[in-house]
Amino acid sequence: MQLLLDLIYPSRCAACDQLCSQNAAFCVTCARALEPIEGGCRFCALPSPGNLCLSCLVRPPSYKRARSMFAFGGPLADAIRRFKFGRMPALGRTLASLLREDEELTDKEALERRLIVPVPLHYRRLRQREFNPASLLVLAAPLTGIRAFDALSRVRDTPPQTALSGRARQNNVRDAFVGRRDRVRGRSVLLIDDVMTTGATVEACTRALRQAGAIEVSVLTMARAVP
Ligand SMILES: [Zn+2]
Ligand SMILES: [Zn+2]
C-alpha cells in the first residue's frame, strides 16, 4: 500500500529534493545524517551529559526551558536554508511536523491555555522575505495551545545575528522586542524559532514576554547550533 501511495503521491526530501517515501520529511540518506538532541541541557538545549550544563549553572537564562530537535548542520541546515531563503514556505509544514515537546508539561488544561508564539521579524524584513519562517512553524506544528502571532513584536530592525558573535548578539537584540500585555499577561508561553544559535534572541524575547506579564516562557526550536 505504501508503495502504491509513493507512486501516486511522491514526496521529496526537504534537504536534497530526492524522491522519498510518503510522509517522510527526509530521504533515507539525509535522515541518517540528522543529529537529534536527546536530553540536552534543560536551559540552553545543548547536548550535555547531565540535564544542566556548566554555563547555565553559572548564568541561568530567563526562560524556563529550551529544547531543540536537532543539532544545526548537514541536511537539516540545507532544509532550513531552502525553507527560509529559497522561498519555499511549503517546506515549513514538513519541518514543523518534526517539532516535538518532551513530556514535562502534563497538565492538559494548562497546555490548552498556553500561548504558542513565533519569534517575530521586523515588518521591514518581513516585507523583503514575504513570510516569517517561525510563524509558519507555529502554524503547522503538532502542539497544543493558542497560536498567538501578535503577542510579540519586533520594534527594532537589527542587523542579522549571523554577522555577529557572542556579546555583540546580546547587545544587538536587547530591547528589540515588545510583548502585548493584553495577550500575554498571566499566560505561559511556548516560543518557537527555526534555529537557536547563542540563545541571545530567545533570551531577549523572553524578557519582553515576562515584562508584559507572562508567567513563564519555554523555547522550542528546530535546530541548535552546537559549538
Ligand atoms: Zn535527502
Ligand atoms: Zn545549558
Short mmCIF file of C-alpha atoms and ligand atoms in Angstrom, two decimals:
data_model
loop_
_atom_site.label_atom_id
_atom_site.label_comp_id
_atom_site.label_asym_id
_atom_site.label_seq_id
_atom_site.Cartn_x
_atom_site.Cartn_y
_atom_site.Cartn_z
CA MET A 1 0.00 0.00 0.00
CA GLN A 2 2.81 2.42 0.95
CA LEU A 3 4.50 1.64 -2.35
CA LEU A 4 1.32 2.48 -4.20
CA LEU A 5 0.92 5.77 -2.32
CA ASP A 6 4.54 6.63 -3.06
CA LEU A 7 3.87 6.10 -6.76
CA ILE A 8 0.74 8.20 -6.81
CA TYR A 9 1.90 10.98 -4.47
CA PRO A 10 5.67 11.13 -4.50
CA SER A 11 7.21 13.21 -1.70
CA ARG A 12 10.51 14.96 -1.92
CA CYS A 13 13.28 15.20 0.65
CA ALA A 14 13.30 18.59 2.41
CA ALA A 15 17.09 18.78 2.09
CA CYS A 16 18.13 17.27 -1.25
CA ASP A 17 14.85 17.12 -3.17
CA GLN A 18 15.22 13.39 -3.93
CA LEU A 19 12.00 11.46 -4.16
CA CYS A 20 11.30 9.85 -0.83
CA SER A 21 8.56 7.90 0.84
CA GLN A 22 5.20 9.45 1.63
CA ASN A 23 5.06 11.46 4.89
CA ALA A 24 8.83 11.29 5.31
CA ALA A 25 10.46 14.69 5.70
CA PHE A 26 13.84 13.44 4.53
CA CYS A 27 15.15 10.72 2.22
CA VAL A 28 16.85 7.76 3.88
CA THR A 29 20.38 9.11 3.34
CA CYS A 30 19.59 12.57 4.74
CA ALA A 31 17.55 11.15 7.63
CA ARG A 32 20.56 9.09 8.67
CA ALA A 33 22.73 12.20 8.75
CA LEU A 34 20.44 14.11 11.15
CA GLU A 35 21.69 14.55 14.69
CA PRO A 36 18.78 14.53 17.15
CA ILE A 37 19.42 16.17 20.51
CA GLU A 38 18.14 13.90 23.23
CA GLY A 39 18.07 15.16 26.79
CA GLY A 40 20.23 18.25 26.29
CA CYS A 41 20.74 20.90 28.97
CA ARG A 42 17.28 21.92 30.19
CA PHE A 43 18.11 25.59 29.84
CA CYS A 44 20.11 26.01 26.67
CA ALA A 45 19.25 22.78 24.78
CA LEU A 46 22.89 21.99 24.12
CA PRO A 47 23.91 18.35 24.32
CA SER A 48 25.12 17.85 27.87
CA PRO A 49 25.91 14.80 29.99
CA GLY A 50 23.63 15.97 32.82
CA ASN A 51 20.44 17.99 32.34
CA LEU A 52 22.22 21.22 33.24
CA CYS A 53 25.41 22.47 31.61
CA LEU A 54 28.09 24.43 33.40
CA SER A 55 27.46 27.77 31.75
CA CYS A 56 23.72 27.67 32.60
CA LEU A 57 24.57 26.71 36.14
CA VAL A 58 26.69 29.85 36.41
CA ARG A 59 24.31 32.13 34.48
CA PRO A 60 20.81 30.68 34.10
CA PRO A 61 18.69 32.20 31.31
CA SER A 62 15.29 33.88 31.83
CA TYR A 63 13.33 31.15 30.06
CA LYS A 64 12.31 28.09 31.99
CA ARG A 65 13.37 25.54 29.46
CA ALA A 66 14.73 25.25 25.92
CA ARG A 67 14.54 22.27 23.66
CA SER A 68 15.90 21.84 20.14
CA MET A 69 15.11 18.87 17.96
CA PHE A 70 18.42 18.57 16.08
CA ALA A 71 21.96 19.89 16.02
CA PHE A 72 22.22 22.51 13.25
CA GLY A 73 24.18 21.25 10.27
CA GLY A 74 24.10 18.76 7.40
CA PRO A 75 20.76 18.06 5.72
CA LEU A 76 18.77 19.95 8.36
CA ALA A 77 20.72 23.14 7.66
CA ASP A 78 20.10 22.60 3.93
CA ALA A 79 16.38 22.13 4.55
CA ILE A 80 16.14 25.24 6.73
CA ARG A 81 18.04 27.32 4.16
CA ARG A 82 15.77 26.13 1.35
CA PHE A 83 12.74 26.90 3.51
CA LYS A 84 13.84 30.39 4.56
CA PHE A 85 15.91 31.76 1.74
CA GLY A 86 14.72 29.65 -1.18
CA ARG A 87 11.20 30.99 -0.58
CA MET A 88 9.76 27.55 -0.13
CA PRO A 89 7.09 28.14 2.54
CA ALA A 90 5.62 24.68 1.88
CA LEU A 91 8.71 23.17 3.50
CA GLY A 92 7.59 24.82 6.75
CA ARG A 93 4.88 22.21 7.12
CA THR A 94 7.35 19.38 6.63
CA LEU A 95 9.79 20.83 9.15
CA ALA A 96 7.06 21.70 11.64
CA SER A 97 5.91 18.09 11.65
CA LEU A 98 9.22 17.23 13.34
CA LEU A 99 8.70 19.65 16.25
CA ARG A 100 8.00 17.75 19.45
CA GLU A 101 7.94 18.64 23.11
CA ASP A 102 9.13 16.41 25.86
CA GLU A 103 6.68 15.11 28.40
CA GLU A 104 7.39 17.74 31.04
CA LEU A 105 4.10 19.63 30.65
CA THR A 106 1.45 17.14 31.59
CA ASP A 107 -1.26 19.50 32.83
CA LYS A 108 -3.61 19.34 29.83
CA GLU A 109 -5.66 22.37 30.83
CA ALA A 110 -2.53 24.47 31.22
CA LEU A 111 -1.41 23.30 27.78
CA GLU A 112 -4.66 24.38 26.18
CA ARG A 113 -4.40 27.85 27.69
CA ARG A 114 -0.77 28.27 26.80
CA LEU A 115 0.25 30.66 24.01
CA ILE A 116 2.41 29.42 21.14
CA VAL A 117 4.35 32.43 19.88
CA PRO A 118 6.79 32.73 16.94
CA VAL A 119 9.95 34.81 17.23
CA PRO A 120 8.83 37.79 15.13
CA LEU A 121 10.56 39.52 12.24
CA HIS A 122 10.65 43.29 11.93
CA TYR A 123 7.99 44.39 9.41
CA ARG A 124 10.62 45.68 7.03
CA ARG A 125 12.36 42.30 6.93
CA LEU A 126 9.00 40.56 6.69
CA ARG A 127 8.25 42.59 3.59
CA GLN A 128 11.54 41.54 1.99
CA ARG A 129 11.19 37.93 2.94
CA GLU A 130 7.43 37.64 2.36
CA PHE A 131 6.90 35.26 5.27
CA ASN A 132 8.16 34.71 8.78
CA PRO A 133 9.65 31.20 8.96
CA ALA A 134 8.88 30.94 12.70
CA SER A 135 5.20 31.82 12.08
CA LEU A 136 4.85 29.03 9.53
CA LEU A 137 6.36 26.58 12.02
CA VAL A 138 3.85 27.73 14.67
CA LEU A 139 1.01 27.35 12.19
CA ALA A 140 1.80 23.74 11.31
CA ALA A 141 3.44 22.37 14.46
CA PRO A 142 1.60 19.50 16.19
CA LEU A 143 1.49 21.37 19.51
CA THR A 144 -1.33 22.15 21.94
CA GLY A 145 -2.06 25.79 22.76
CA ILE A 146 -3.39 29.07 21.40
CA ARG A 147 -1.44 30.28 18.38
CA ALA A 148 -0.67 33.94 19.05
CA PHE A 149 1.08 35.61 16.13
CA ASP A 150 0.63 39.11 17.51
CA ALA A 151 1.71 38.55 21.13
CA LEU A 152 5.26 39.66 20.50
CA SER A 153 6.59 42.17 18.01
CA ARG A 154 9.99 43.28 16.87
CA VAL A 155 10.20 47.03 17.30
CA ARG A 156 13.78 47.48 16.22
CA ASP A 157 15.20 46.28 12.90
CA THR A 158 18.51 44.75 13.91
CA PRO A 159 21.36 43.53 11.69
CA PRO A 160 21.20 39.75 11.16
CA GLN A 161 22.61 37.87 14.13
CA THR A 162 24.68 35.67 11.82
CA ALA A 163 27.09 38.54 11.23
CA LEU A 164 27.81 38.91 14.95
CA SER A 165 29.29 36.92 17.76
CA GLY A 166 28.59 36.35 21.46
CA ARG A 167 28.21 39.59 23.41
CA ALA A 168 27.54 41.59 20.24
CA ARG A 169 24.47 39.40 19.61
CA GLN A 170 23.12 40.17 23.06
CA ASN A 171 23.53 43.92 22.56
CA ASN A 172 22.09 43.69 19.07
CA VAL A 173 18.74 42.25 20.17
CA ARG A 174 18.40 43.99 23.54
CA ASP A 175 15.11 45.92 23.61
CA ALA A 176 14.32 44.77 20.09
CA PHE A 177 11.09 43.06 21.20
CA VAL A 178 7.88 44.16 22.92
CA GLY A 179 5.16 41.88 24.28
CA ARG A 180 1.46 42.75 24.18
CA ARG A 181 0.29 42.88 27.76
CA ASP A 182 -3.38 42.23 26.92
CA ARG A 183 -2.40 38.99 25.14
CA VAL A 184 0.39 37.76 27.34
CA ARG A 185 -0.44 38.64 30.94
CA GLY A 186 -0.93 35.64 33.20
CA ARG A 187 -0.12 33.14 30.41
CA SER A 188 2.59 30.63 29.97
CA VAL A 189 4.26 30.90 26.58
CA LEU A 190 5.97 28.48 24.24
CA LEU A 191 8.31 30.45 21.99
CA ILE A 192 9.12 28.93 18.60
CA ASP A 193 12.02 29.61 16.23
CA ASP A 194 13.82 27.73 13.49
CA VAL A 195 17.38 27.95 14.79
CA MET A 196 18.78 28.80 18.21
CA THR A 197 22.38 29.93 17.94
CA THR A 198 23.71 31.59 21.10
CA GLY A 199 20.28 31.98 22.66
CA ALA A 200 20.53 35.81 22.64
CA THR A 201 17.35 36.24 20.57
CA VAL A 202 15.17 33.92 22.63
CA GLU A 203 16.56 35.48 25.81
CA ALA A 204 15.54 38.97 24.58
CA CYS A 205 12.09 37.64 23.55
CA THR A 206 11.64 36.00 26.95
CA ARG A 207 12.45 39.22 28.77
CA ALA A 208 9.93 41.13 26.68
CA LEU A 209 7.24 38.49 27.32
CA ARG A 210 7.96 38.45 31.05
CA GLN A 211 7.82 42.23 31.11
CA ALA A 212 4.39 42.03 29.50
CA GLY A 213 3.27 39.73 32.32
CA ALA A 214 3.90 36.17 31.04
CA ILE A 215 4.19 33.72 33.93
CA GLU A 216 6.85 31.64 32.26
CA VAL A 217 8.41 31.09 28.87
CA SER A 218 9.72 27.89 27.31
CA VAL A 219 11.54 27.67 24.00
CA LEU A 220 11.29 25.09 21.22
CA THR A 221 13.41 25.29 18.07
CA MET A 222 14.06 23.03 15.10
CA ALA A 223 17.80 23.30 15.36
CA ARG A 224 20.52 24.28 17.80
CA ALA A 225 23.95 25.48 16.75
CA VAL A 226 26.37 23.28 18.64
CA PRO A 227 29.75 24.96 19.18
ZN ZN B 1 17.70 13.84 1.09
ZN ZN B 2 22.96 24.96 29.31
#
